[in-house]
Coordinates of C-alpha atoms in Angstrom, one line a residue:
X298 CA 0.0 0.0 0.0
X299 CA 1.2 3.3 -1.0
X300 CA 0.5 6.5 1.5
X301 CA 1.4 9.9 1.0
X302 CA 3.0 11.6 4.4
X303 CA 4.6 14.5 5.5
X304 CA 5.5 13.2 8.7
X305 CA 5.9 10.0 9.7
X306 CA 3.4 10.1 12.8
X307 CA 0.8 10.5 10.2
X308 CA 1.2 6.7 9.0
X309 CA -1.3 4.4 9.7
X310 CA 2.4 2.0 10.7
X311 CA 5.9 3.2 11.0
X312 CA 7.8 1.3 8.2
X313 CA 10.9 -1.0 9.1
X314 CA 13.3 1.6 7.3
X315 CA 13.5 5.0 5.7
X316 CA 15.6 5.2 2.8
X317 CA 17.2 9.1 2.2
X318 CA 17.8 10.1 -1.3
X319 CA 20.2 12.7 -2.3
X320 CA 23.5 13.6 -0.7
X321 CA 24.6 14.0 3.0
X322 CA 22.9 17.1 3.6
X323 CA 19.9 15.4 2.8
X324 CA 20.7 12.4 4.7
X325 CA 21.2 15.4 7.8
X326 CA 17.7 16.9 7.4
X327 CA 16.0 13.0 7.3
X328 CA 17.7 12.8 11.0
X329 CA 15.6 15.1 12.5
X330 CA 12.1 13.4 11.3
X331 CA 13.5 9.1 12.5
X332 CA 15.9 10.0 15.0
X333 CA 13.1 9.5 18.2
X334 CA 11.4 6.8 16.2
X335 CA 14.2 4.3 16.4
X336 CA 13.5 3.5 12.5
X337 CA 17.1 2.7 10.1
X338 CA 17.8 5.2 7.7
X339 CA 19.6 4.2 4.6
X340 CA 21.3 7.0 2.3
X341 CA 21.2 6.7 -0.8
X342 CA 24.1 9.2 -2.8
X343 CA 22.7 11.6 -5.3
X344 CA 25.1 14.4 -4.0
X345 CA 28.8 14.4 -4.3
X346 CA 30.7 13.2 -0.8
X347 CA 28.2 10.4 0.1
X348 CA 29.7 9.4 3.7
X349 CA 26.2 9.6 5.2
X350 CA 24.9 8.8 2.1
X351 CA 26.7 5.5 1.3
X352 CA 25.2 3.7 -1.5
X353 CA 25.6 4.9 -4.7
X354 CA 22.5 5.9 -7.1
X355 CA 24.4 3.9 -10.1
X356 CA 23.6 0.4 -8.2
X357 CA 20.1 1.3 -6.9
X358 CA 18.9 -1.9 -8.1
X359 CA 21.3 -4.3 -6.6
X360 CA 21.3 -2.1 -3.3
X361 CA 17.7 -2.5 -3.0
X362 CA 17.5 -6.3 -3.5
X363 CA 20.1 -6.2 -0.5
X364 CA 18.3 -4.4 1.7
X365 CA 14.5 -6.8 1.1
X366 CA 16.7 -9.5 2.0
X367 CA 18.4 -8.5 4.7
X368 CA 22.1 -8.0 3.5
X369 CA 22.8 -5.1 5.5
X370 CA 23.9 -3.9 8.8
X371 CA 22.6 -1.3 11.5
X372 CA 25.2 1.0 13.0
X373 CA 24.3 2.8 15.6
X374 CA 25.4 6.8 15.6
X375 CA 25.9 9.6 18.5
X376 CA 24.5 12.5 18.4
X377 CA 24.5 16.0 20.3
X378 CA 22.6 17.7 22.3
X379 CA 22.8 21.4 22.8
X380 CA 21.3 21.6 26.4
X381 CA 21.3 25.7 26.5
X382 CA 20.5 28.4 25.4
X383 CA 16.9 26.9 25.3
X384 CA 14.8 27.5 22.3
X385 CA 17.6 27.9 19.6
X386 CA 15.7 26.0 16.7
X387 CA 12.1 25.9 17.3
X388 CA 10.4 22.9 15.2
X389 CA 13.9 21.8 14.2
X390 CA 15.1 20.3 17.2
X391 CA 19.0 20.5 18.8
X392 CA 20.6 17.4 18.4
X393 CA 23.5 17.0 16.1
X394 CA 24.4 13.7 13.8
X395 CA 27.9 15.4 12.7
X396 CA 28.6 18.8 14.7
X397 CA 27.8 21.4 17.2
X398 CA 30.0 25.3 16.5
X399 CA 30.2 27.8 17.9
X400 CA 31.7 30.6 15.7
X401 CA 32.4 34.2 15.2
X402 CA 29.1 35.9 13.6
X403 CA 31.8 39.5 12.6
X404 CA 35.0 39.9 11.8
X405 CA 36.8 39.6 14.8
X406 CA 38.2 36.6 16.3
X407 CA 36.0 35.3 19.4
X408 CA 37.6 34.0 22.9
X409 CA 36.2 30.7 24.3
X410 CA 36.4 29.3 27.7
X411 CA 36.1 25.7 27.7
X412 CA 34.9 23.5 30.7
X413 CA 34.5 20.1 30.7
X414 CA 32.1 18.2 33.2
X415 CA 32.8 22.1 35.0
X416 CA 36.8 21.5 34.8
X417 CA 38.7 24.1 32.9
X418 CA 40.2 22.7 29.9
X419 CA 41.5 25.8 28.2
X420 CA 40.6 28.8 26.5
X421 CA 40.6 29.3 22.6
X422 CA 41.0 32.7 20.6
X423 CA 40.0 31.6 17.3
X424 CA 37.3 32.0 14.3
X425 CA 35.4 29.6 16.6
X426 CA 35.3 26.0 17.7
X427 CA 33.7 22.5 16.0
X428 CA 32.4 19.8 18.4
X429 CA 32.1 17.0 16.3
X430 CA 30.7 13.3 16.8
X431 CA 32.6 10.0 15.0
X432 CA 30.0 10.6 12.2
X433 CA 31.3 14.5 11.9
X434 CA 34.7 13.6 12.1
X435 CA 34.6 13.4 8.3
X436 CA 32.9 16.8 7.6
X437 CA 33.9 19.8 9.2
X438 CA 35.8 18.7 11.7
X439 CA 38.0 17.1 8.3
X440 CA 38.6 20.7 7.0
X441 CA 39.6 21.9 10.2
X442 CA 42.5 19.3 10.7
X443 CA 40.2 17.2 13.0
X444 CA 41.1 13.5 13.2
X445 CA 39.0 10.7 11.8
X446 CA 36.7 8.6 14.0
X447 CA 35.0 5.2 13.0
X448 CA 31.5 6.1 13.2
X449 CA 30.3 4.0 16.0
X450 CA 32.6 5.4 18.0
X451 CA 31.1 7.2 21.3
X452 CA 33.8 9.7 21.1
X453 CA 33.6 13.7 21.1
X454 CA 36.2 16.0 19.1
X455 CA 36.7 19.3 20.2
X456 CA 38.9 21.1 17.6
X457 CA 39.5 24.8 17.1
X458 CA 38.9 27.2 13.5
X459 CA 41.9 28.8 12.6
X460 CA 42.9 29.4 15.8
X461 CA 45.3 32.5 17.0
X462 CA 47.6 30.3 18.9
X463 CA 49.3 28.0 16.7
X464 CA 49.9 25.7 19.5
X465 CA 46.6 24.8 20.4
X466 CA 45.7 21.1 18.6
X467 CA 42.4 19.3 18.4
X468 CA 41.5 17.1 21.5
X469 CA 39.0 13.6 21.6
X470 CA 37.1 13.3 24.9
X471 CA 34.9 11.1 26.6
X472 CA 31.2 10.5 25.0
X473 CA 29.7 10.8 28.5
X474 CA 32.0 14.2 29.0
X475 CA 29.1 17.2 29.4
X476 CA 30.6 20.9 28.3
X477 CA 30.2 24.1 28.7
X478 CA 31.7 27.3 26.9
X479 CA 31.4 30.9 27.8
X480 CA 32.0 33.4 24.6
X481 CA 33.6 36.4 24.7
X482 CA 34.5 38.9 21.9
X483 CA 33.9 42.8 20.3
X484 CA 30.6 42.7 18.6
X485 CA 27.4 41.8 20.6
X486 CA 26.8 38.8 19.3
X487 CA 28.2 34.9 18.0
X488 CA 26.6 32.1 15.9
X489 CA 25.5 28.4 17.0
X490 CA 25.3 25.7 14.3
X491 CA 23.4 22.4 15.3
X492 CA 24.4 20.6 12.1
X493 CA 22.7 22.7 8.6
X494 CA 20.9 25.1 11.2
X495 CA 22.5 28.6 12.5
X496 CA 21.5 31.1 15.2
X497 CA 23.2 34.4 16.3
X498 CA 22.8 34.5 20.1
X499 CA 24.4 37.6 22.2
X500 CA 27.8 36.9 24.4
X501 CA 25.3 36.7 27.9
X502 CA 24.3 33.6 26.6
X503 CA 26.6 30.4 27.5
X504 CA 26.3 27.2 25.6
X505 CA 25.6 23.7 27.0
X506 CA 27.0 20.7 24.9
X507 CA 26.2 16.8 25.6
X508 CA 25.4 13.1 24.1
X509 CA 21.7 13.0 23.0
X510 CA 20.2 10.4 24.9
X511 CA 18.9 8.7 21.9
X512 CA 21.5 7.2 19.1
X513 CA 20.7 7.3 14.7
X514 CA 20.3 3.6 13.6
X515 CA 22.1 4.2 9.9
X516 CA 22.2 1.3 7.4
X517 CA 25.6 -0.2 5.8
X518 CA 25.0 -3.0 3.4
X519 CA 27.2 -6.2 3.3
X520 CA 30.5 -6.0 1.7
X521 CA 30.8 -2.2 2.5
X522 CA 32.6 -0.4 5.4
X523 CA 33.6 3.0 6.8
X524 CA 37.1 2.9 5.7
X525 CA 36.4 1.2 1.6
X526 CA 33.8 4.4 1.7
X527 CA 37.0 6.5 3.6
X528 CA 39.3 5.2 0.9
X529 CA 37.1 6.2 -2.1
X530 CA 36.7 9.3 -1.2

């Protein structure tokens, strides 16, 4: 039976798995409507990169004869959280499959003090800071000079943006580690990204950063793995 929906509450029964078309931005904006519904999402690349994304549009056919019978695993992906400032993306949610930044929203370089479960770990004078799960390791946290997590890894990656102090490196962390980080800088105000969605919030405002308490069940089919798909890339 075919049904039209434009949300998945709406279905008369929740389907077994959600297949994403298009590339990983795509693949980022199906995470906020399955993520609570414990459903598998399987991307299927359309775009360019594809690490979300993982099976390629060219071998639809054979892809989808491995998914009816079975030929697949489910990994299961952290996410964030950004505990405060409340109300950031209303409707949109503020968990995280790939990152959490906080970033300059002006010219000038920003200061951030960073506390982990409310111990100082240091403060960074940069263009801003990426936390990044294993699943954002490969995306911005990549560009930034971030190392490379296998995806099921419960790990967190802080790592700064072209920071002022050349000696200051990216650090991995606990997945259970909660963090918090007071801004500082010229202007009035700085930016928040949960992911493809961006606020400007004023300096007053402190940021709150954990684990979701809910993981993303993602789809890899047999004979594929994180590092063929690392590789290829």
């Amino acid at each position: 039976m075919i049904e039209k929906f434009t949300d998945l509450s709406s279905l008369s029964a929740l389907p077994d798995m959600v297949l994403s078309v298009g590339g990983d931005g795509t693949f980022l904006e199906t995470v906020l409507k399955v993520k609570d519904t414990g459903i598998p999402v399987a991307g299927v690349n359309t775009g360019r990169m594809g690490f979300l994304a993982n099976i390629p549009a060219d071998d639809i056919g054979k892809s989808i004869d491995m998914l009816n019978s079975g030929e697949y695993d489910v990994i299961e992906r952290s996410l964030l959280k950004i505990r405060k400032p409340d109300g950031l993306f209303p409707g949109a949610g503020v968990s995280a499959l790939n990152e959490v930044t906080i970033q300059k929203a002006d010219l000038s370089m920003i200061t951030i003090h960073v506390f982990i479960n409310e111990t100082y770990l240091n403060t960074y004078w940069a263009d801003g800071l990426i936390v990044s799960t294993a699943t954002g390791s490969t995306a911005y946290n990549l560009s930034a000079g971030g190392p490379i997590l296998s995806p099921e890894d419960e790990s967190i990656i802080i790592s700064p943006i072209s920071p002022h102090n050349l000696t200051i490196r990216p650090i991995v962390v606990s997945g259970d580690s909660r963090f918090r980080m007071v801004v500082e800088g010229r202007s009035t105000e700085y930016m928040i990204t949960c992911d493809f969605r961006s606020v400007r919030v004023p300096f007053s405002e402190e940021v709150q950063i954990s684990c979701d308490n809910v993981k993303l069940k993602t789809v890899m089919l047999k004979g594929m793995d994180f590092y063929s798909t690392l590789r290829n890339k």
